[in-house]
XYZ file of C-alpha atoms in Angstrom:
197
model
C 13.449 79.125 -32.028
C 13.952 81.472 -34.931
C 14.657 80.287 -38.705
C 18.682 80.390 -37.673
C 21.221 80.590 -34.792
C 25.031 81.657 -33.997
C 26.484 79.836 -31.251
C 30.136 80.705 -30.237
C 31.859 78.517 -27.556
C 34.677 80.344 -26.143
C 37.831 79.034 -24.230
C 41.043 77.593 -23.184
C 42.649 74.179 -24.152
C 41.618 71.767 -22.305
C 38.155 72.717 -21.347
C 36.273 70.991 -23.237
C 34.725 73.320 -25.975
C 34.929 70.678 -28.901
C 33.039 68.140 -27.051
C 30.391 70.859 -26.090
C 30.529 72.368 -29.793
C 29.418 68.426 -31.012
C 26.972 67.837 -28.603
C 25.150 71.190 -29.098
C 25.700 70.219 -33.095
C 24.380 66.784 -32.889
C 21.571 68.579 -31.064
C 21.090 70.668 -34.119
C 20.984 67.736 -36.388
C 18.807 65.980 -34.366
C 15.978 68.947 -35.258
C 16.559 68.586 -38.427
C 18.665 71.391 -39.381
C 21.588 72.702 -41.439
C 24.967 72.903 -39.000
C 28.033 74.506 -39.789
C 30.988 74.755 -37.308
C 34.453 76.108 -37.132
C 37.495 75.519 -34.385
C 40.509 78.034 -34.301
C 42.614 76.251 -31.735
C 45.141 78.807 -30.467
C 48.078 76.171 -29.066
C 45.651 74.531 -27.429
C 47.422 72.305 -25.756
C 49.376 75.014 -24.313
C 45.884 76.562 -22.372
C 46.074 78.847 -25.241
C 42.103 79.853 -26.922
C 40.017 77.496 -28.446
C 37.121 79.133 -30.383
C 34.335 77.160 -32.223
C 31.467 78.771 -34.157
C 28.492 76.864 -34.619
C 25.516 78.322 -37.302
C 22.690 76.912 -37.238
C 19.609 77.207 -39.295
C 17.339 75.403 -42.240
C 20.014 75.574 -44.574
C 23.434 77.735 -43.510
C 25.843 78.620 -45.647
C 28.989 79.691 -44.056
C 30.723 78.850 -40.968
C 31.650 81.834 -39.736
C 30.044 84.372 -37.725
C 31.225 87.573 -37.962
C 31.419 90.206 -35.031
C 27.912 91.533 -33.419
C 26.310 88.024 -35.072
C 26.672 85.967 -32.352
C 23.046 85.240 -31.010
C 24.356 83.190 -27.940
C 27.885 83.510 -26.540
C 29.460 80.291 -23.995
C 32.502 81.761 -22.166
C 33.940 78.421 -20.537
C 37.160 81.569 -19.013
C 35.942 84.554 -18.020
C 39.046 86.326 -19.358
C 37.907 84.229 -22.866
C 34.374 85.701 -22.583
C 35.781 89.136 -22.570
C 37.781 88.734 -25.623
C 34.761 87.761 -27.894
C 32.122 90.284 -26.319
C 32.188 92.445 -29.693
C 30.750 89.090 -31.544
C 27.698 89.380 -29.306
C 24.660 91.371 -31.531
C 22.578 93.573 -29.681
C 20.387 91.825 -27.499
C 22.452 88.734 -27.439
C 22.702 85.770 -24.498
C 26.008 85.964 -22.893
C 26.682 82.726 -20.531
C 29.930 82.944 -18.651
C 32.117 80.330 -16.506
C 32.836 82.546 -13.168
C 36.644 79.976 -13.442
C 39.805 82.010 -13.761
C 42.471 80.321 -16.167
C 45.840 82.940 -16.134
C 47.072 82.691 -19.435
C 50.676 82.774 -19.952
C 52.384 86.050 -19.836
C 50.280 86.031 -16.418
C 52.244 82.845 -15.956
C 55.277 84.460 -16.301
C 55.084 87.747 -15.205
C 54.557 88.913 -18.042
C 51.435 90.770 -17.468
C 48.677 91.177 -14.857
C 45.134 88.961 -14.880
C 42.472 92.050 -14.844
C 40.190 92.549 -12.152
C 36.724 92.982 -12.214
C 36.114 91.054 -15.621
C 32.431 89.704 -14.785
C 31.363 93.703 -14.375
C 33.235 95.008 -17.216
C 31.265 92.275 -19.056
C 28.091 92.970 -17.378
C 28.722 96.807 -18.455
C 28.954 95.457 -22.508
C 26.386 92.689 -22.473
C 22.769 93.099 -21.319
C 21.494 89.313 -20.750
C 24.193 87.763 -19.021
C 24.398 84.577 -17.112
C 27.464 83.956 -14.504
C 27.669 80.272 -13.693
C 30.229 78.632 -11.180
C 30.770 75.550 -13.614
C 33.516 74.886 -12.181
C 32.442 74.054 -8.167
C 29.210 72.770 -9.880
C 30.975 69.930 -11.623
C 33.360 69.255 -8.337
C 30.706 68.988 -6.190
C 29.097 66.114 -8.553
C 32.777 64.554 -8.236
C 34.743 65.615 -11.751
C 35.309 69.402 -12.112
C 36.041 68.192 -16.299
C 32.293 68.060 -16.435
C 32.106 71.671 -16.220
C 31.709 71.653 -19.882
C 28.554 69.870 -19.357
C 27.216 71.946 -16.944
C 27.802 74.723 -19.447
C 25.534 73.088 -22.247
C 22.822 72.530 -19.633
C 22.734 76.192 -18.859
C 22.773 76.636 -22.765
C 20.124 74.196 -23.408
C 17.805 75.955 -20.629
C 17.746 79.106 -22.925
C 17.225 77.918 -26.520
C 13.783 76.399 -27.725
C 14.724 72.902 -27.916
C 13.404 69.583 -26.017
C 15.262 68.322 -23.305
C 14.848 64.683 -24.530
C 17.416 65.976 -27.318
C 19.851 66.883 -25.545
C 19.810 63.717 -23.864
C 20.078 61.837 -26.701
C 22.771 64.014 -27.996
C 24.428 63.395 -24.970
C 24.341 59.849 -24.652
C 25.861 59.740 -28.309
C 29.035 61.886 -27.840
C 29.609 61.229 -24.340
C 31.625 57.531 -23.515
C 29.298 55.132 -21.275
C 31.646 55.750 -18.482
C 30.862 59.316 -17.894
C 27.654 59.947 -19.093
C 25.466 59.487 -15.971
C 28.438 61.912 -14.575
C 27.669 64.219 -17.845
C 24.072 63.506 -17.043
C 23.889 65.223 -13.407
C 26.335 67.804 -14.867
C 23.979 68.579 -17.628
C 20.569 68.909 -15.299
C 22.750 70.758 -12.477
C 22.994 73.703 -15.522
C 19.826 73.255 -16.528
C 18.698 74.106 -13.280
C 21.015 76.473 -12.396
C 19.742 79.420 -14.174
C 16.411 80.206 -12.639
C 16.798 83.514 -10.460
C 20.693 83.633 -11.494
C 20.427 86.115 -13.823
C 23.447 89.066 -13.632
C-alpha cells in the first residue's frame, strides 16, 4: 500500500457503515498506522445519510477528506454512492452496493428515485465494482451482513494480509455473529474477480 490512504464509507442509517469503519480502523491500527476517523450522521435513525471518513498512513494530521482526495469510496446504497462521487480522486476506486433505499422525499412522493444511477456513476468513475451485497448476505442467512460483504470487497483491493482482516472481525463483531460475518467477508473478498463494471 502507498504511504497514506483516504477511504470514504457512505450509506444510510442502519446499514452498518459505522461498524464497517471500525473494522477498517482496527485493521489500519494493526498495521501500525496512524488513523483518523470522522462520522457524519444526517438523521441516521430515520434513514438519513451516514458518512464516515477514514484516513490512514504513517502520520495523519486531519480526519477530513477534501473533495477529489478519496482513494476509495465504498457506497452502501447506490444513490448515496452517486452523491459522493465528487470526493473520489482521479484514478480512484469505487465499490457500490446495488441496493436501493428510498430517501424520505421519495417515500412521501415529493421526488422520484433516479433511474440509471449505476450507469451515471460509471460515467464519472473509471474503476467501479458493483456488488449485490444485500443478496449475497441474504443467501448467507442474514441481509444485515451486507456491510461485511462490502468490507470483503474493500479488502480485496487493499494490500493488507487477509489474516489482519480476520483478526479485526474477531475483535469488532460480537461472538454470536462472528461465523456469519466471516462467511460474509469471504463472499465479498472472493466476489471481485472478473466482476468489475
